[in-house]
Short mmCIF file of C-alpha atoms in Angstrom, two decimals:
data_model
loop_
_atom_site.label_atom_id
_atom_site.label_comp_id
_atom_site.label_asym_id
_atom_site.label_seq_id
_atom_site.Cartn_x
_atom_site.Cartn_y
_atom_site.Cartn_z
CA UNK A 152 -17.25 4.95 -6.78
CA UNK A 153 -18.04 2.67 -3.91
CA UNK A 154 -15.59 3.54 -0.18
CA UNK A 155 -13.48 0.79 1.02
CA UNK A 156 -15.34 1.18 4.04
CA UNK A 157 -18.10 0.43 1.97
CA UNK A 158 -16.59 -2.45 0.06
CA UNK A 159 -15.80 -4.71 3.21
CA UNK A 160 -19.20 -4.07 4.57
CA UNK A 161 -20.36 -6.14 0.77
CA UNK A 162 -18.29 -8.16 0.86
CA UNK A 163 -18.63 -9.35 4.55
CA UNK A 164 -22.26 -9.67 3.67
CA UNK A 165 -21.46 -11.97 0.99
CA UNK A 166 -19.43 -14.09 2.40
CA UNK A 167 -22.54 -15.22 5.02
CA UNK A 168 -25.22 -15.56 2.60
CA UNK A 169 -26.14 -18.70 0.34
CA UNK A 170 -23.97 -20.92 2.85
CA UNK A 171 -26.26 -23.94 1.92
CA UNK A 172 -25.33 -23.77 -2.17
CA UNK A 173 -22.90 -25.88 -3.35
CA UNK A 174 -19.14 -24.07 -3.10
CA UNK A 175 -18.14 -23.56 -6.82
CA UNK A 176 -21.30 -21.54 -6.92
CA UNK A 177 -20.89 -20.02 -3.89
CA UNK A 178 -16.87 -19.03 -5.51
CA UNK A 179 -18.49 -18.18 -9.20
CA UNK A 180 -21.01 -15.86 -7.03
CA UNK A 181 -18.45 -13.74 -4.73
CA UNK A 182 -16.24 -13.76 -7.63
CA UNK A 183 -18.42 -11.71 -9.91
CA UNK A 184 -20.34 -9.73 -7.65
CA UNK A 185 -16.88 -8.99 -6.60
CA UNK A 186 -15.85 -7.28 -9.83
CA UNK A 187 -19.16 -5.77 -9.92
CA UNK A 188 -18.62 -3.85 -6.32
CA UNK A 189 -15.56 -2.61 -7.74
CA UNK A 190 -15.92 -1.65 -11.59
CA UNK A 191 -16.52 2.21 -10.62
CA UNK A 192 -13.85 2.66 -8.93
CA UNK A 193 -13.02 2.21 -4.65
CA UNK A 194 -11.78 5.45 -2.85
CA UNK A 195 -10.14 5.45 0.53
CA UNK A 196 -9.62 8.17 3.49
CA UNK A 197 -8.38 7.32 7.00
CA UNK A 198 -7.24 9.74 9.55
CA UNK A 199 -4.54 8.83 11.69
CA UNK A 200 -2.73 10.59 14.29
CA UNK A 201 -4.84 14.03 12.64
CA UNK A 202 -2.83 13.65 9.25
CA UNK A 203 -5.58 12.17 6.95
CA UNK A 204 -4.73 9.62 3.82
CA UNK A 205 -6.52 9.37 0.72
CA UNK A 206 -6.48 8.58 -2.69
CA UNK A 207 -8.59 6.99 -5.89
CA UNK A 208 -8.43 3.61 -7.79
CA UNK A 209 -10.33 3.93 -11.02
CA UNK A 210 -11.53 0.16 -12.35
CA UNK A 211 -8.87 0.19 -15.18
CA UNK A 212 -5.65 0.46 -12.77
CA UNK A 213 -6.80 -2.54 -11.48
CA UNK A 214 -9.20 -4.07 -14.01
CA UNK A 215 -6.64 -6.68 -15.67
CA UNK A 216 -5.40 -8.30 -12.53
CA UNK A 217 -8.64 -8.36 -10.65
CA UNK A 218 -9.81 -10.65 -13.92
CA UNK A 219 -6.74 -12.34 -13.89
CA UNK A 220 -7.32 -13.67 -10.02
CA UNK A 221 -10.72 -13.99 -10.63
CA UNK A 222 -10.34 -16.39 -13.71
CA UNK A 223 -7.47 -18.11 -11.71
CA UNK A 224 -9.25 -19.25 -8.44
CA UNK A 225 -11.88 -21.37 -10.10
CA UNK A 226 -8.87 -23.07 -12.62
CA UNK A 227 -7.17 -23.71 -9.42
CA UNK A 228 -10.23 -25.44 -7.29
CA UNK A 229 -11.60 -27.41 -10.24
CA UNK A 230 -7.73 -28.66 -10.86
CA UNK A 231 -7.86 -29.77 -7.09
CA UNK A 232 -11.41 -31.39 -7.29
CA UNK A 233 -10.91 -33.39 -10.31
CA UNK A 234 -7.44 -34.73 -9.16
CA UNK A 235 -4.98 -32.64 -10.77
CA UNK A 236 -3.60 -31.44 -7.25
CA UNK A 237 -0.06 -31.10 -8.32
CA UNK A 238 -1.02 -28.80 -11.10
CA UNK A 239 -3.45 -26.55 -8.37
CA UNK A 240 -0.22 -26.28 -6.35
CA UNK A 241 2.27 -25.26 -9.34
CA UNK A 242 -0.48 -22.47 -10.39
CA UNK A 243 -0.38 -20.69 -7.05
CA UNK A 244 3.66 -21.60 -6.16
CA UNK A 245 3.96 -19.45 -9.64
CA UNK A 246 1.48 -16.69 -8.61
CA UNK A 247 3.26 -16.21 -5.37
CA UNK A 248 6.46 -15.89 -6.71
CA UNK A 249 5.22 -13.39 -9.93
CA UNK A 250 2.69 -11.21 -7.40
CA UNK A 251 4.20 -9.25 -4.99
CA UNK A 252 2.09 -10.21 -1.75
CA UNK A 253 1.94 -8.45 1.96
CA UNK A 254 4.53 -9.86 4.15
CA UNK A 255 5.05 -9.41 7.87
CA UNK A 256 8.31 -10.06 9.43
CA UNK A 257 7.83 -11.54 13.53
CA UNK A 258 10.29 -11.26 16.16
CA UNK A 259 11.18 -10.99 19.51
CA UNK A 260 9.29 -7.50 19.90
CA UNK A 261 6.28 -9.61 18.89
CA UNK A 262 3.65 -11.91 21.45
CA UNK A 263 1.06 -14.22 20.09
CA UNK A 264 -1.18 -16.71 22.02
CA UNK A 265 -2.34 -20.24 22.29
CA UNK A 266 -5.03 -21.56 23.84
CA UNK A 267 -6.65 -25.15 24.79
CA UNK A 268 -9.91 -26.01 26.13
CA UNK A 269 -10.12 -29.12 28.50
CA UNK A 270 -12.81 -29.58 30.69
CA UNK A 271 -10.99 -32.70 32.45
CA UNK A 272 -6.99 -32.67 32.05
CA UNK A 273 -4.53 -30.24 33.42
CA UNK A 274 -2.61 -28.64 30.95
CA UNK A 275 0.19 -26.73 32.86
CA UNK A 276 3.20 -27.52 30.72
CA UNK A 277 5.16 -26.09 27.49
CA UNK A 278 4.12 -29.36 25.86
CA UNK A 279 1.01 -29.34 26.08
CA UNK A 280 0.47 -25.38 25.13
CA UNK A 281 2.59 -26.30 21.36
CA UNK A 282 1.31 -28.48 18.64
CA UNK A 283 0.78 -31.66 18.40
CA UNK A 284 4.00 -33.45 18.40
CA UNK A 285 5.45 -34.77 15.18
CA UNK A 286 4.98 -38.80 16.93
CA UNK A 287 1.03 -38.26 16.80
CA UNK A 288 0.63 -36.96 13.77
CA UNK A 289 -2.24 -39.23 13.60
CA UNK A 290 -4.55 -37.11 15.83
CA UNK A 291 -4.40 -33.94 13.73
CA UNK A 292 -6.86 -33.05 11.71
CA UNK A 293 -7.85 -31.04 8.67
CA UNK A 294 -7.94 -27.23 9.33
CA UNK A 295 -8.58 -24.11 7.22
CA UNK A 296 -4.62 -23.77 7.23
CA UNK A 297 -3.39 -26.64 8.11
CA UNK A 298 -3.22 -30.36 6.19
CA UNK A 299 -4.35 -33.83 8.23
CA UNK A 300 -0.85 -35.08 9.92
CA UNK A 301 0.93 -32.20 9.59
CA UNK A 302 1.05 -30.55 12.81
CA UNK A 303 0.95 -26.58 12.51
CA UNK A 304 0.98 -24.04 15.72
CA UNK A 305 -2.22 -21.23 15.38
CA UNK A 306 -1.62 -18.10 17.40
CA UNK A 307 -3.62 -15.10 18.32
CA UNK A 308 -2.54 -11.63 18.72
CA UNK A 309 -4.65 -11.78 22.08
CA UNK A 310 -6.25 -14.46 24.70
CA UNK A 311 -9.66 -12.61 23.42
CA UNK A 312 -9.20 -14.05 20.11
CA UNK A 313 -8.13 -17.69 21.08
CA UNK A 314 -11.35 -17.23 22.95
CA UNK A 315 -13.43 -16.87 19.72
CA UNK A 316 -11.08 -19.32 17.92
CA UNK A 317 -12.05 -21.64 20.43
CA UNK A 318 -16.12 -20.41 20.03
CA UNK A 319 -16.33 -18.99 23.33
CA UNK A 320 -15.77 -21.87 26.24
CA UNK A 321 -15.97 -21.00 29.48
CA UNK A 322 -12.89 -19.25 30.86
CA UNK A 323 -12.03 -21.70 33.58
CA UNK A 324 -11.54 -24.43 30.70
CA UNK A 325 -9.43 -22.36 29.05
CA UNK A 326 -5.45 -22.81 29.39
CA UNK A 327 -3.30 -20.18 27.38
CA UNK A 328 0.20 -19.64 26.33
CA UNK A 329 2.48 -16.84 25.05
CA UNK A 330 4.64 -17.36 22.49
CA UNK A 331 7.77 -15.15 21.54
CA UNK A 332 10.03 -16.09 18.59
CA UNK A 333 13.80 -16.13 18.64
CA UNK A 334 14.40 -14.90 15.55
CA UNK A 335 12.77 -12.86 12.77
CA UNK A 336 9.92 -15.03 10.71
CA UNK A 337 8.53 -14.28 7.26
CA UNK A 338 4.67 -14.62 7.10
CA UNK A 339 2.29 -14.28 3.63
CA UNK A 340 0.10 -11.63 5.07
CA UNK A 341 -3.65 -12.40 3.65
CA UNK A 342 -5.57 -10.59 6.35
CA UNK A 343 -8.09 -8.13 5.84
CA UNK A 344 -6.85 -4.95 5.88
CA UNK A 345 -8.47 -1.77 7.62
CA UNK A 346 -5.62 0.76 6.69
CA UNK A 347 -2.99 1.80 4.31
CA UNK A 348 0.05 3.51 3.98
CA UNK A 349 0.50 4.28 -0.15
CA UNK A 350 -1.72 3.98 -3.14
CA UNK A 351 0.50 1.26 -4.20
CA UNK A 352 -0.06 -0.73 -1.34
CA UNK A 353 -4.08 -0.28 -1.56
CA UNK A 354 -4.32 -0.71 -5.37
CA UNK A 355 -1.90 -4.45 -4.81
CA UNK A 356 -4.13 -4.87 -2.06
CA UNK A 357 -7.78 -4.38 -4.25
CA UNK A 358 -6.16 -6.76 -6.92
CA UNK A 359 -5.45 -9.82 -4.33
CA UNK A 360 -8.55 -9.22 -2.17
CA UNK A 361 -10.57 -12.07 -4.22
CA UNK A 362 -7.68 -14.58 -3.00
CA UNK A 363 -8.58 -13.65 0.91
CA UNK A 364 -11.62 -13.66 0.38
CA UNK A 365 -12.23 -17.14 -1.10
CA UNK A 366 -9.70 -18.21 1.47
CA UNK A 367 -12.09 -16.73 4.15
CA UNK A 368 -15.34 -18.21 3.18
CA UNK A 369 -17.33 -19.88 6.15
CA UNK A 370 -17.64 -23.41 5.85
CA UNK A 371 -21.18 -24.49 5.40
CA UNK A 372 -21.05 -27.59 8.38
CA UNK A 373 -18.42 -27.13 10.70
CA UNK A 374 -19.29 -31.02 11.38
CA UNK A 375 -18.07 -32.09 8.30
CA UNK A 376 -14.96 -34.00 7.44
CA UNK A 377 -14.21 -32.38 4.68
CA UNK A 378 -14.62 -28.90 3.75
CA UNK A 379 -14.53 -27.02 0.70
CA UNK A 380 -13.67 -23.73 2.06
CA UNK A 381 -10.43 -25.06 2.86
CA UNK A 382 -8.73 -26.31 -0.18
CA UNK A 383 -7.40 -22.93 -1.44
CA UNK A 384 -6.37 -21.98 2.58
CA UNK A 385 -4.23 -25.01 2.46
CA UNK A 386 -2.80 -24.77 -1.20
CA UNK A 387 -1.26 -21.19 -0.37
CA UNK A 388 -0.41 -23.03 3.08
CA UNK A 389 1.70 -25.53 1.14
CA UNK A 390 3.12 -23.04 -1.07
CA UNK A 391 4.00 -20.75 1.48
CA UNK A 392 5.99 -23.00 4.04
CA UNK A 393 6.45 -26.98 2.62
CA UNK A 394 7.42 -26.02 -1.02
CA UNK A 395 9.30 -22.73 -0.07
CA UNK A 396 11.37 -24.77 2.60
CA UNK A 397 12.04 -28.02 0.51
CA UNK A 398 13.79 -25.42 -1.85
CA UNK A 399 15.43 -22.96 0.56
CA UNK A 400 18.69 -22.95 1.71
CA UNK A 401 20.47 -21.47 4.39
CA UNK A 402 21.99 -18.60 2.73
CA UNK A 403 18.23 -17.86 1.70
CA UNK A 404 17.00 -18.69 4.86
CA UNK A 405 15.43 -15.05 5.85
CA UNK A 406 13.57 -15.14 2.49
CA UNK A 407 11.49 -18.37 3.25
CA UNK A 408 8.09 -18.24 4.13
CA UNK A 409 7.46 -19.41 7.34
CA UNK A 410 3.76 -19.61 7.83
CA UNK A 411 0.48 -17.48 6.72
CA UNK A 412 -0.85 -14.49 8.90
CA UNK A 413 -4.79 -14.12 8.09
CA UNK A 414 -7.69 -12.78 9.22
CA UNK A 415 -10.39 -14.86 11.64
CA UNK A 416 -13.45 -15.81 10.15
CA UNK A 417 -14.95 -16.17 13.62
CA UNK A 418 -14.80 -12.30 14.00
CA UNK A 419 -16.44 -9.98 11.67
CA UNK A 420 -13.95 -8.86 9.16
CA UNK A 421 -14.62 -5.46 9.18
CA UNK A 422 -13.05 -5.28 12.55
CA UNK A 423 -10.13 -7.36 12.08
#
C-alpha cells in the first residue's frame, strides 16, 4: 500500500515533469500512472489535537470509479478539442449532479483577499480592488477558472498567497483588499486535501482526485494565448456557476453553486 502522504508527493512530481509534451499525452500519462500509484491500496493516519485518525482503502473500494473518471476526462477534452463543446459541458453538468463532490459553504465568519500589482496607478478604491466591471468585459482574459469576457473575482485565504498568485512583485506594488460575504455561498471544493475526517470522505476523495489533478496541471507557456491546462478548469467553472444559475431559482437559491474553491498551482500542493 502506498501513504497518502506518499501519494501527493507522486503525484506532485508528476504534475512538473514532461511539461514540453503535447497535453493529451501529458493527461493519458498522469491518468495511468495515476491508477498505478493507487492499485495496492492508499492508507492514511493524521494526528490531530493527540487523537490520531486512520483507516485503509483497498484498490477494489475504489477501483470502478477511479476507471470511470479516468476514462471520462479524456472523452471530455477530446469532445472540447474537436468542437463538440456542448456535449463536454453536458458530460460533466451530469457528473456533478450524480457524484457527490466537497462543498464549502462561505460567510460572514469568513475573509479572503485580493490583490493588484501596479507599478504606476493608484489603486485606493473598492472599484478598483473587485473585478473587472461587466462594461469592459473586453479586457478580461482567459484564466485557469475563468472564460475571456466573463469577469470572475479570485481570492486568497491570505495576502501571502495573492503574493504568489501574483509571482512574487515587489510589496510596494502590491495593493490588497479583504473581502467578507453577506451571506452564506456554496463553493465546489476541488482543492487538495491534507486531512480527513471519515473513511467516506477519503475514499470519495481518492475517486475524484484525477479530476483536481488534471484541473491542476501547469501550463507549459504561461505566454501563450491559449492553454490546454485550462479547458477542464473552465468546463467545471461553467457547470458550477453559469449552468447551475441559469436553472436555479430562488426557492433553490442556497443550493446553487456559486463559484469553485481550488488549490494554487503556484504553491506546492503538498502544502496547500
Amino acid at each position: 500500500m502506498i501513504t497518502y502522504t506518499d501519494l501527493l508527493h507522486r503525484v506532485h512530481a508528476l504534475l512538473n515533469t514532461n511539461l514540453n509534451e503535447e497535453y493529451m499525452k501529458r493527461v493519458a500519462t498522469l491518468l495511468k500512472e495515476y491508477q498505478n500509484l493507487v492499485k495496492d491500496g492508499i492508507t492514511y493516519s493524521k494526528i490531530y489535537n493527540a487523537t490520531e485518525t486512520s483507516f485503509e482503502l483497498s484498490f477494489s473500494e475504489v477501483q470502478i470509479h477511479i476507471r470511470e473518471v479516468c476514462k471520462m476526462i479524456p472523452c471530455i477534452l477530446r469532445d472540447y478539442l474537436n468542437g463538440r463543446i456542448v456535449k463536454s459541458i453536458s458530460t460533466i453538468q451530469n457528473f456533478v449532479q450524480d457524484n457527490k463532490f466537497q462543498t464549502i459553504e462561505i460567510n460572514q465568519e469568513f475573509t479572503y483577499y485580493r490583490a493588484r500589482e501596479s507599478k504606476t496607478l493608484m489603486l485606493c478604491t473598492r472599484e478598483d480592488l473587485f473585478h473587472v466591471p461587466y462594461t469592459h468585459r473586453g479586457n478580461v482574459t482567459t484564466k485557469r477558472y475563468s472564460i475571456s469576457g466573463h469577469p470572475c473575482l479570485y481570492l486568497c485565504r491570505s495576502s501571502y498567497m495573492c503574493w504568489e498568485e501574483l509571482r512574487r512583485p515587489l510589496i510596494e506594488n502590491m495593493y490588497i483588499s479583504a473581502f467578507k460575504s453577506k451571506t452564506r455561498i456554496k463553493l465546489l471544493d476541488l482543492r487538495m486535501y491534507k486531512q480527513f475526517y471519515n473513511k467516506a470522505m477519503f475514499k470519495r476523495y481518492i475517486e475524484l482526485l484525477p479530476i483536481i489533478l488534471i484541473c491542476s496541471m501547469p501550463t507549459n507557456n504561461d505566454s501563450d494565448t491559449y492553454k490546454p491546462e485550462y479547458i477542464l478548469p473552465q468546463l467545471f467553472l461553467h457547470t458550477a456557476t453559469f449552468t447551475n444559475s441559469s436553472n436555479s431559482t430562488s426557492s433553490a437559491e442556497k443550493d446553487v453553486y456559486r463559484g469553485i474553491i481550488y488549490s494554487s498551482t503556484h504553491i506546492d500542493l503538498r502544502t496547500c
